[in-house]
Coordinates of C-alpha atoms and ligand atoms in Angstrom, one line a residue:
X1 CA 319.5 265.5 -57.7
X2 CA 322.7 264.7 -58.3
X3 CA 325.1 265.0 -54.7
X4 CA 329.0 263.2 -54.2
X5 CA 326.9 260.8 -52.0
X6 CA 324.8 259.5 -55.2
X7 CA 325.7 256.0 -56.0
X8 CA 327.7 255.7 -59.6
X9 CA 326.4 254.0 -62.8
X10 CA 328.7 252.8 -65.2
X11 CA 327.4 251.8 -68.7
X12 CA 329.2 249.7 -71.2
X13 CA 327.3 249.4 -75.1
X14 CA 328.0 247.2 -77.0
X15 CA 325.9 246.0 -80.5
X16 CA 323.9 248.5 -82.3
X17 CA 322.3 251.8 -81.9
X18 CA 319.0 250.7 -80.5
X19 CA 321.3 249.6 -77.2
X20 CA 322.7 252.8 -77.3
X21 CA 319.7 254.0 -77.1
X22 CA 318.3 251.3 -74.5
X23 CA 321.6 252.6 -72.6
X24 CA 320.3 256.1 -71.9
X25 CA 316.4 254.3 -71.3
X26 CA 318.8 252.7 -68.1
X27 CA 320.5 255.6 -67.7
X28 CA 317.1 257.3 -66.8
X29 CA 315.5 254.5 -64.9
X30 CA 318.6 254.0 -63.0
X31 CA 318.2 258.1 -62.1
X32 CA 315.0 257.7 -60.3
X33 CA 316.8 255.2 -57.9
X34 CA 319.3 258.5 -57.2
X35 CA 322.1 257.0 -59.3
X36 CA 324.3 259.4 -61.4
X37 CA 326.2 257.7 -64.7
X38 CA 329.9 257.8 -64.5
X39 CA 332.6 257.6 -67.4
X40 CA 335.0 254.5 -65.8
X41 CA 334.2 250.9 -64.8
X42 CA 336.6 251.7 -61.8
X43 CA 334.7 254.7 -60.2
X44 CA 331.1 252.8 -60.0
X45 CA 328.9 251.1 -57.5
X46 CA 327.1 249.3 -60.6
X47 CA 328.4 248.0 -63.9
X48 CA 325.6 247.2 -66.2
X49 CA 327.2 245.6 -70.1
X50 CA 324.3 246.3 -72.2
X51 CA 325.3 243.0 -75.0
X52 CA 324.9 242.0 -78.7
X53 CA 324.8 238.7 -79.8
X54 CA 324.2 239.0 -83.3
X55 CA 327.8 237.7 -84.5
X56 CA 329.6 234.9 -82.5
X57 CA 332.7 238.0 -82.0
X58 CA 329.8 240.2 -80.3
X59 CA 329.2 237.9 -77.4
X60 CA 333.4 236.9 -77.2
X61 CA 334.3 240.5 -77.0
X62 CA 331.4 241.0 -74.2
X63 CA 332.9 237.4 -72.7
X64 CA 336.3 239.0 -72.5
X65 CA 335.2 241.6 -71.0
X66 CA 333.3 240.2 -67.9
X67 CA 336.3 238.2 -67.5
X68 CA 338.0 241.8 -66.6
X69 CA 335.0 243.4 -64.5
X70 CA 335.3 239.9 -62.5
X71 CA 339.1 241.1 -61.3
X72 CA 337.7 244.5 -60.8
X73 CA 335.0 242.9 -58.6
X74 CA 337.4 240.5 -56.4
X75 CA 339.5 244.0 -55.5
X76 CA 336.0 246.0 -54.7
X77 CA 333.5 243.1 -53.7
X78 CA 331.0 245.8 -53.1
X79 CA 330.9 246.4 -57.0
X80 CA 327.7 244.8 -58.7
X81 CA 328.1 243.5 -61.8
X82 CA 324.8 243.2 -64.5
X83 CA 324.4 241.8 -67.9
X84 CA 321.9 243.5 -70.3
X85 CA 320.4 243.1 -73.7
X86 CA 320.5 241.0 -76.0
X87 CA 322.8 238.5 -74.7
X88 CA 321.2 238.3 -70.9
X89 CA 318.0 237.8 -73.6
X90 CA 319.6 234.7 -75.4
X91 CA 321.4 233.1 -72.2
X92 CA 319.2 233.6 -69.4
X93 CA 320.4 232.1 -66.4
X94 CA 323.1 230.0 -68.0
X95 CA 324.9 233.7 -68.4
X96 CA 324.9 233.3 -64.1
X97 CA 326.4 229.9 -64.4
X98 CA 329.0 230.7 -66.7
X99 CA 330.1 234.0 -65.3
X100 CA 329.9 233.4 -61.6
X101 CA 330.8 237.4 -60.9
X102 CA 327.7 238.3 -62.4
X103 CA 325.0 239.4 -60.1
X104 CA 321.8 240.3 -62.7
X105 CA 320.6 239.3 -65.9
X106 CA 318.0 241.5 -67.8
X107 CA 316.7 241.4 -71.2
X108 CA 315.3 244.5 -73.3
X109 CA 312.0 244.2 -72.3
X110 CA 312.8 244.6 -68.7
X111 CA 314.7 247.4 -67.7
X112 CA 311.4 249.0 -65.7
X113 CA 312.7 246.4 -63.1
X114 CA 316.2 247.1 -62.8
X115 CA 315.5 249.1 -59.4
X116 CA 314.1 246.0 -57.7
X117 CA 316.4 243.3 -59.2
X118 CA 319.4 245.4 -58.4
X119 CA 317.9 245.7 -54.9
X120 CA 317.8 241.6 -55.0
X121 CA 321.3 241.4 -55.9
X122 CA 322.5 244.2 -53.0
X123 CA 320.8 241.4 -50.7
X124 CA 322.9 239.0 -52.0
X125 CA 320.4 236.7 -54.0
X126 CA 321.0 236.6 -57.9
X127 CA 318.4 239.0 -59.9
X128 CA 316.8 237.5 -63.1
X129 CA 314.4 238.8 -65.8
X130 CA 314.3 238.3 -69.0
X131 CA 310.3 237.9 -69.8
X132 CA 309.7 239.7 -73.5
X133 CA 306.9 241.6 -73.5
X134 CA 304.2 242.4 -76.1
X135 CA 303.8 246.4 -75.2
X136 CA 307.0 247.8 -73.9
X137 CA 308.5 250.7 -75.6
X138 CA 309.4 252.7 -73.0
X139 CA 307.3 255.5 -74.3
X140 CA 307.0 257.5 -71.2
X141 CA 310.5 257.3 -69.8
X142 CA 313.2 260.5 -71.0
X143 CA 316.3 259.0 -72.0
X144 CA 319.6 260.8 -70.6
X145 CA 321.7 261.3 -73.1
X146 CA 324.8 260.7 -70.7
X147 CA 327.4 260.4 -73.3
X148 CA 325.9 262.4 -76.2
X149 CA 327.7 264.9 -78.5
X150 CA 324.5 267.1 -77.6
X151 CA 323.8 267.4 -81.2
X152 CA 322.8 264.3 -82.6
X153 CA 320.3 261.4 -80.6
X154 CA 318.3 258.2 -81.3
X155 CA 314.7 257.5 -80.8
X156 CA 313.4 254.3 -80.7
X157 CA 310.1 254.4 -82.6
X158 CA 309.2 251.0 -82.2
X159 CA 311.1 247.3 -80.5
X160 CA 311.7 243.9 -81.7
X161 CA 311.2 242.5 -85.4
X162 CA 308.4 240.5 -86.7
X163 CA 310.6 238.8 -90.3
X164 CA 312.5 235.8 -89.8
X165 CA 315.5 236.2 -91.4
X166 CA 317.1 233.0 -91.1
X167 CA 320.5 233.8 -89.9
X168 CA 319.0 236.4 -87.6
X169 CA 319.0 236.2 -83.4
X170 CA 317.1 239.5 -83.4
X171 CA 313.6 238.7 -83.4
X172 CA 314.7 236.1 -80.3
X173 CA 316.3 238.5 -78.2
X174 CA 314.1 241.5 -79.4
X175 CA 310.4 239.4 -79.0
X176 CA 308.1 240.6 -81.2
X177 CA 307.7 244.3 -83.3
X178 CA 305.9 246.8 -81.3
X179 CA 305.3 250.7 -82.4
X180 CA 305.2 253.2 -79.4
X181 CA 303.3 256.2 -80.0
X182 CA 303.3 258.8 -82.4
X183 CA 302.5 261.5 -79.6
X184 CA 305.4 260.5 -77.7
X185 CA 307.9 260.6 -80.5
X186 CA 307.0 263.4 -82.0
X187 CA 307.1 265.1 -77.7
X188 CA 310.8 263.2 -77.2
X189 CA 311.8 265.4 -81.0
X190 CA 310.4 268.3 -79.9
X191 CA 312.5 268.2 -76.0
X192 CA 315.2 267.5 -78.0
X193 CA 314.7 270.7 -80.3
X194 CA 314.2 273.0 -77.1
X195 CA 317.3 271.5 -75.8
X196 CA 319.8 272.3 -78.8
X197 CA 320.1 268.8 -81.0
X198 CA 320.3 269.7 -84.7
X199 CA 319.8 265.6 -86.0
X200 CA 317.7 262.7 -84.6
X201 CA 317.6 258.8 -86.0
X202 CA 314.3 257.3 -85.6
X203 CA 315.3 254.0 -85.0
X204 CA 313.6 250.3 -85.5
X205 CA 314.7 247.1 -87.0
X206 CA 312.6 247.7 -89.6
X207 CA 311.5 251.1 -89.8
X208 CA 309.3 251.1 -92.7
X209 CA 306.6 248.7 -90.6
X210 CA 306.3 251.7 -87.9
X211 CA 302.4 251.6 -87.8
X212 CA 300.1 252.4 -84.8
X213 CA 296.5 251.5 -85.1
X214 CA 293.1 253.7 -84.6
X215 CA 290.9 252.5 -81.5
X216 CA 289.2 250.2 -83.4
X217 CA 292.4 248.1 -83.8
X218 CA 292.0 248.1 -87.8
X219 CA 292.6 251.3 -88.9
X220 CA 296.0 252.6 -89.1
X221 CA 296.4 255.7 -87.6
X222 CA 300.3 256.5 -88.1
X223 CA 302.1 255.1 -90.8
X224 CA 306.3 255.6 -91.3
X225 CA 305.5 257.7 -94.2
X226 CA 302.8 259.8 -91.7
X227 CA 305.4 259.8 -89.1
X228 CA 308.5 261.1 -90.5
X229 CA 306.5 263.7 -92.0
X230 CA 305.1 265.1 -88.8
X231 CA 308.9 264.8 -87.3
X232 CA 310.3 266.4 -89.9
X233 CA 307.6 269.5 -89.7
X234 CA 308.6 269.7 -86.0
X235 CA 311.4 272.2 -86.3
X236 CA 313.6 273.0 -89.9
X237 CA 316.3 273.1 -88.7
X238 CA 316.1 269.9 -87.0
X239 CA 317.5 267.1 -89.5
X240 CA 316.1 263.8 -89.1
X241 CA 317.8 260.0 -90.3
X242 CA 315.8 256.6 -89.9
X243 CA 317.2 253.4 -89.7
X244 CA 317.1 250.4 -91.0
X245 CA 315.2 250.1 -93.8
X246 CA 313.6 246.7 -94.8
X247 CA 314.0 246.3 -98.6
X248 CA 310.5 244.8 -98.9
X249 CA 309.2 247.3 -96.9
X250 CA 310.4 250.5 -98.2
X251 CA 307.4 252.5 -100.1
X252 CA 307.1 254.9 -102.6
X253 CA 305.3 257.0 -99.9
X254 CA 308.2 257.5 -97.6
X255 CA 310.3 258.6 -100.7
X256 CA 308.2 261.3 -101.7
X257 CA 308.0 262.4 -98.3
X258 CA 311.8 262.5 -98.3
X259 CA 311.1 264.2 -101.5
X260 CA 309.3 267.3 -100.2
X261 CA 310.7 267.7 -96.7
X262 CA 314.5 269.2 -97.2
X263 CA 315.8 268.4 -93.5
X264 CA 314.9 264.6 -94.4
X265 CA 318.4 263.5 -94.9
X266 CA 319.1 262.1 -98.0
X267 CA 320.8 258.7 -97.4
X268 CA 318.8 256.0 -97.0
X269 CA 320.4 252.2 -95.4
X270 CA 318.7 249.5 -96.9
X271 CA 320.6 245.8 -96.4
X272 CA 320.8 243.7 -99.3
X273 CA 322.5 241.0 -97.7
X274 CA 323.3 239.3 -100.6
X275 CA 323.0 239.6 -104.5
X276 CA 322.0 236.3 -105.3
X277 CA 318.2 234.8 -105.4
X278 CA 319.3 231.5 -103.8
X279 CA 320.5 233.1 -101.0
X280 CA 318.0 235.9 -100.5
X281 CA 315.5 232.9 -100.6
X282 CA 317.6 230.9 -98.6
X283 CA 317.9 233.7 -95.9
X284 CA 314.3 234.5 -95.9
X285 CA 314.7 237.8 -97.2
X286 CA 310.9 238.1 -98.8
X287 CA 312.7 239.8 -101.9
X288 CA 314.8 238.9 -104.7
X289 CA 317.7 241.3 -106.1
X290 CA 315.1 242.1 -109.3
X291 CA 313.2 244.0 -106.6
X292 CA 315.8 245.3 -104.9
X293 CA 316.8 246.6 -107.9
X294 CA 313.5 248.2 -108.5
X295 CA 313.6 250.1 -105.0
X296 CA 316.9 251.3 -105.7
X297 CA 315.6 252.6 -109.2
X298 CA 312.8 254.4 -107.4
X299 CA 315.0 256.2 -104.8
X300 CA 317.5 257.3 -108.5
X301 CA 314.3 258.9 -109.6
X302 CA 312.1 260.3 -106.6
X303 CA 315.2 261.3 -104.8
X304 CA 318.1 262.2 -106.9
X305 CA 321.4 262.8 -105.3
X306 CA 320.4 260.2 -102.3
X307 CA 323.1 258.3 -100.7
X308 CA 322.3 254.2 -100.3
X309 CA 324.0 252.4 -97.9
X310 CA 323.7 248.5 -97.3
X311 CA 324.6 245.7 -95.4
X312 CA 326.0 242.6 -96.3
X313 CA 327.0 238.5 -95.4
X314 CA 329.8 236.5 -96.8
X315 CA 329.7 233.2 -96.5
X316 CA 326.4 232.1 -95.7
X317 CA 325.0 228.4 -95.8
X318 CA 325.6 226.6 -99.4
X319 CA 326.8 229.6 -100.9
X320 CA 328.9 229.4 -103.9
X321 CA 331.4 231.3 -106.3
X322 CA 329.0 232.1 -108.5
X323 CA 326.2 233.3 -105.7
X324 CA 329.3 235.8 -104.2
X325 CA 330.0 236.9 -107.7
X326 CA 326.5 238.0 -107.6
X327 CA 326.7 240.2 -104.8
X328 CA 329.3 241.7 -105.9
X329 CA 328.2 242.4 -109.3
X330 CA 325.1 243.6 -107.4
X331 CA 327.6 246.1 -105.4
X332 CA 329.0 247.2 -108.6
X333 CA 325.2 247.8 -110.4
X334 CA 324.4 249.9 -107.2
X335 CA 327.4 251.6 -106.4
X336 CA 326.9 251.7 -103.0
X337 CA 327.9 254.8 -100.5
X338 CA 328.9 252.8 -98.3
X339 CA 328.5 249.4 -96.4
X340 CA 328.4 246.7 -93.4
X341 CA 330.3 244.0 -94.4
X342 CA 330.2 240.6 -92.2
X343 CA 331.3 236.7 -92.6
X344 CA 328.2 234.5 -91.5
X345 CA 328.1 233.6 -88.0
X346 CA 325.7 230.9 -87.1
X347 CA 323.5 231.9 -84.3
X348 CA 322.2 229.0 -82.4
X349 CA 318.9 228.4 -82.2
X350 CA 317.9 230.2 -85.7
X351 CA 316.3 229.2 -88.4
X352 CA 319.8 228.9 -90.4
X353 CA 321.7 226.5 -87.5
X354 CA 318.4 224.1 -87.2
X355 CA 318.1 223.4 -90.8
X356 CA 321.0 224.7 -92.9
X357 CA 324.8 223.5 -92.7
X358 CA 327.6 226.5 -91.8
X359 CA 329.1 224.8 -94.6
X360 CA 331.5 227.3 -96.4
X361 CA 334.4 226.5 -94.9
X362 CA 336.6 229.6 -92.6
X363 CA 339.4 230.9 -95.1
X364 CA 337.0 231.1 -98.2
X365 CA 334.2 233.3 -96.0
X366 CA 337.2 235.2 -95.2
X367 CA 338.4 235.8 -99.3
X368 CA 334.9 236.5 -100.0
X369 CA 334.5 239.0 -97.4
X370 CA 337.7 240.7 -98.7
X371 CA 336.9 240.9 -101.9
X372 CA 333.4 242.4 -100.6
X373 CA 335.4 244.8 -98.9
X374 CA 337.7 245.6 -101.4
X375 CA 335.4 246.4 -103.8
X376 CA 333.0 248.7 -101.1
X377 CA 336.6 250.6 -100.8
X378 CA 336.9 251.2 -104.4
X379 CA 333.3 251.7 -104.7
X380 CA 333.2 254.5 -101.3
X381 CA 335.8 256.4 -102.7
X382 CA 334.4 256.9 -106.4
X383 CA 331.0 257.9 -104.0
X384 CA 333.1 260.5 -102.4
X385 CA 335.1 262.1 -105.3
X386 CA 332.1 264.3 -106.8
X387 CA 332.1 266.4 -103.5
X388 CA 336.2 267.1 -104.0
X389 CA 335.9 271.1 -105.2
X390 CA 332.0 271.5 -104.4
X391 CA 330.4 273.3 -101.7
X392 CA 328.6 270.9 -99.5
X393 CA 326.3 271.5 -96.4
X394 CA 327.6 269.8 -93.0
X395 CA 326.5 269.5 -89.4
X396 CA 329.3 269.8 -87.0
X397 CA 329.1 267.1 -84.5
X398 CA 332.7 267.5 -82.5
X399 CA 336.5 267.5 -82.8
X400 CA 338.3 265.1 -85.4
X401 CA 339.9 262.3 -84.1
X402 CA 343.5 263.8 -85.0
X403 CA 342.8 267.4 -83.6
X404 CA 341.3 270.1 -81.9
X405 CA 341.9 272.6 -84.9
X406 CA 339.9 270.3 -86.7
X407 CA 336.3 269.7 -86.9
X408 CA 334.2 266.6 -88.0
X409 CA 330.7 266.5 -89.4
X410 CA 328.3 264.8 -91.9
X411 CA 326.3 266.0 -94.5
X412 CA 323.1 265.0 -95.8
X413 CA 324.3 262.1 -97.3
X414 CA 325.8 260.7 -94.4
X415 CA 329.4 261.6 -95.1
X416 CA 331.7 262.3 -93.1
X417 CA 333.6 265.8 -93.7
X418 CA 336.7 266.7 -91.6
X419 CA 337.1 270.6 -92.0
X420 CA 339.3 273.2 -89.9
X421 CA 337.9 274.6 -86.6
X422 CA 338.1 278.4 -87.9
X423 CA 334.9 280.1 -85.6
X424 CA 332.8 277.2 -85.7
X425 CA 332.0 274.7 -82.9
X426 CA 330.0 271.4 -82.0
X427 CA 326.3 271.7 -83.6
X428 CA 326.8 274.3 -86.2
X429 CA 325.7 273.8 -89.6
X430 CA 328.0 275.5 -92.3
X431 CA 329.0 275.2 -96.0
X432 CA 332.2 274.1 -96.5
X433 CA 334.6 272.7 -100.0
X434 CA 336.4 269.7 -99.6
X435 CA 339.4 269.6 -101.5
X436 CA 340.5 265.8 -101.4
X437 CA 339.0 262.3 -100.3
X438 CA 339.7 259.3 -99.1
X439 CA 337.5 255.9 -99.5
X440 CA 336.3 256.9 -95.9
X441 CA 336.1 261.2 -95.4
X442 CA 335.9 264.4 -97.4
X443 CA 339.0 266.8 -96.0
X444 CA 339.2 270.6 -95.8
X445 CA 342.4 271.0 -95.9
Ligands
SAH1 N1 317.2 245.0 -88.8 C1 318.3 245.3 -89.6 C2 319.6 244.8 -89.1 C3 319.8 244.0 -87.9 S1 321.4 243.3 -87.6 C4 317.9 244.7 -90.9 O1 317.1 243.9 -91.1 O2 318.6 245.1 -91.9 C5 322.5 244.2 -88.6 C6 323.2 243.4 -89.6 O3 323.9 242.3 -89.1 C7 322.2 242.7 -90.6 O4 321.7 243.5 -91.6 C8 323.1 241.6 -91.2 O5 323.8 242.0 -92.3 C9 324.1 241.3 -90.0 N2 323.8 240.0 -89.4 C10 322.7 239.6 -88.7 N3 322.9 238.3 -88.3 C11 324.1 237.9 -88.8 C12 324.8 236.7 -88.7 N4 324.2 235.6 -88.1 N5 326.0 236.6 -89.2 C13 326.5 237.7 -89.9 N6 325.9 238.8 -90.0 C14 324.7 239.0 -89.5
SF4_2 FE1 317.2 240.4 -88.2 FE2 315.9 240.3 -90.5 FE3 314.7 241.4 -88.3 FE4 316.8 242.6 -89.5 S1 314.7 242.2 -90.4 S2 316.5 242.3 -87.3 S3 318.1 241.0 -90.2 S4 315.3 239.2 -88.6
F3S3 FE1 323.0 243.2 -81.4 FE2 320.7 243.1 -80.2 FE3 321.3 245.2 -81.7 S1 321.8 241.4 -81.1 S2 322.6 244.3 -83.3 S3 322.3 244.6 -79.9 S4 319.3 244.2 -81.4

């Protein structure tokens, strides 16, 4: 139970939505240890930076940071400051060296022991643990969803990522891919449903792996495509997302799943990365753009109407004019709903730093990426302009940024819709006509 005399929890995520998601995992493991989650750095007993490290601006923007909780600390020396995630993963102990304010370091895999190391660090010793694990999932444990909208949460279906993208720190800060249950998934939905949510996004690095195996070991007893099916019959009104989606990866099954199953959104996020076979090679991809292309074909014809997002690099080792033109004529053949757009980062220790050079020198990563991004923005707003004047479906998820006469929501296809407030509130799902765009939102006006 929560009393005034509970010591506070402040969480800061940073990176993507599995931390979020490993956030509220804390969150809960934290609440057995009587701590209650509070909204301010200022106000708490124990700061915990759950950290990214997947771009070089991920971990500076976490460095930064620190720098800031270390003033907060020298003014309330009672304050205990942790690092979490990805980047406690990466650094280990030379994170302690380097930020001497810092009291634990814990990678993903370890969280179960945040009661005892913060214990350590109360006593004044420094408490480490970073060990990866084979098994963890954190089946079992009920996140809190301490700073949800109450409509729409994430559940981790499985950890870590077995490819070996090049470029990619993931797989060392994540360990190895893991699948947790289907039985506890399919019970975390189902809570989730009693208690009011309207969307959940399975999440994994690579979704389309998700397999558990029968007794024996051999014989797979839940595939993704088995999966989302059983989520989806859970409860229709419950709409379900799953991200991301490995373009080698991505069967015909799960489409025709999608297919039948109406509350299965209808935007799928598959990362091309780049358009050009010498750097899809290059980055270890295990595809080429010809089957790309051929997955993108099959969701045009098993699920018309689908929106297809992607991810993209600019920039990477040894690439060329003529391999950027690729991409974006690869942009253009898609016609992409919308897109993650990054320069290359080398990430130490990856395949890319050991054997490739970060040879494409600062200001033309920075042209190609704004061409890239250019180009998404003329390709996002032709995307959006068939909605202008038709009636589309939307989940309301909260206020709009600008107002509280205005809602926001998305629709199936993952787009954003800005609509007035009228009767509706936070979780209703209503029809409503957009009468303009921009490259970003649909408006009601
Ligand atoms: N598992 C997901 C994405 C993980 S990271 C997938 O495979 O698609 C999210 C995105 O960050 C990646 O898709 C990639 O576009 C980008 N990214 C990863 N490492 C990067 C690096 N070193 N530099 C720039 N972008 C990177
Ligand atoms: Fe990184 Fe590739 Fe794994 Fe995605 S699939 S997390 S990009 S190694
Ligand atoms: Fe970043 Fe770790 Fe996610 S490196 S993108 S927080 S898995």
């Amino acid at each position: 139970m929560t009393t005034s005399t509970s010591p506070l929890l402040y969480i800061e995520t940073y990176g993507c939505q599995m931390n979020v998601n490993d956030s509220e995992v804390v969150a809960s493991v934290m609440r057995e240890q009587g701590y209650a989650t509070c909204n301010a750095a200022e106000d708490a007993d124990l700061v915990l930076v759950n950290t990214c490290s997947v771009r070089e601006n991920a971990e500076l923007r976490v460095w930064r940071r620190l720098a800031e909780l270390r003033t907060l600390k020298r003014k309330n020396p009672r304050l205990m400051l942790g690092v979490i995630g990805c980047m406690a993963e990466r650094l280990k102990e030379k994170l302690l060296e380097q930020e001497q304010s810092v009291d634990l370091v814990v990678g993903p895999d370890a969280y179960r022991d945040l009661p005892h190391l913060v214990s350590l660090a109360r006593a004044g010793q420094k408490g480490v643990n970073v060990e990866l694990s084979r098994e963890e999932t954190y089946a079992e444990i009920a996140p809190v969803r301490y700073a949800s909208n109450g409509v729409a949460a994430f559940v981790s279906i499985m950890r870590g990522c077995n490819n070996a993208c090049s470029y990619c720190v993931v797989p060392y800060t994540r360990g190895a891919e893991r699948s947790r249950s289907a039985q506890s998934i399919l019970r975390e939905v189902q809570t989730l449903a009693d208690n009011g949510y309207k969307e959940v996004t399975l999440l994994g690095q690579n979704v389309n792996s998700y397999r558990t195996y029968a007794d024996d070991g051999k014989t797979v007893a839940c595939s993704f495509a088995q999966l989302l099916e059983e989520v989806s019959q859970l409860s229709p009104q419950m709409r379900i997302r799953f991200s991301t989606s490995h373009p080698k990866d991505m069967s015909n099954d799960v489409l025709h799943v999608m297919a039948k199953r109406s509350n299965i959104c209808r935007s799928i996020h598959l990362p091309a990365q780049s358009g050009s076979n010498r750097m899809l090679a290059l980055m270890n991809r295990s595809y080429t753009r010809e089957e790309y292309l051929d997955r993108i074909a099959a969701i045009r014809t098993i699920l018309p109407g689908c929106s297809i997002s992607t991810d993209l690099i600019a920039g990477f080792c040894s690439e060329t004019d003529d391999d950027h033109r690729q991409t974006l004529s690869l942009m253009r053949e898609v016609g992409f709903d919308f897109a993650f757009m990054f320069m290359y980062s080398e990430r130490p220790n990856t395949k890319a730093a050991r054997r490739y050079r970060d040879d494409v020198p600062e200001e033309v990563k920075t042209r190609r990426l704004n061409e890239i991004i250019a180009l998404q923005g003329e390709l996002s707003l032709k995307s959006k302009q068939p909605y202008v004047g038709k009636p589309v479906e939307v989940l309301a998820e909260g206020f709009s940024k600008k107002s509280k006469e205005q809602l926001f929501g998305r629709t199936s296809q993952n787009m954003v819709v800005v609509f007035p407030r009228g009767s509706h509130n936070a979780g209703d799902c209503l029809t409503v006509t957009p009468t303009r765009c921009t490259s970003a939102t649909l408006v009601v006006e």
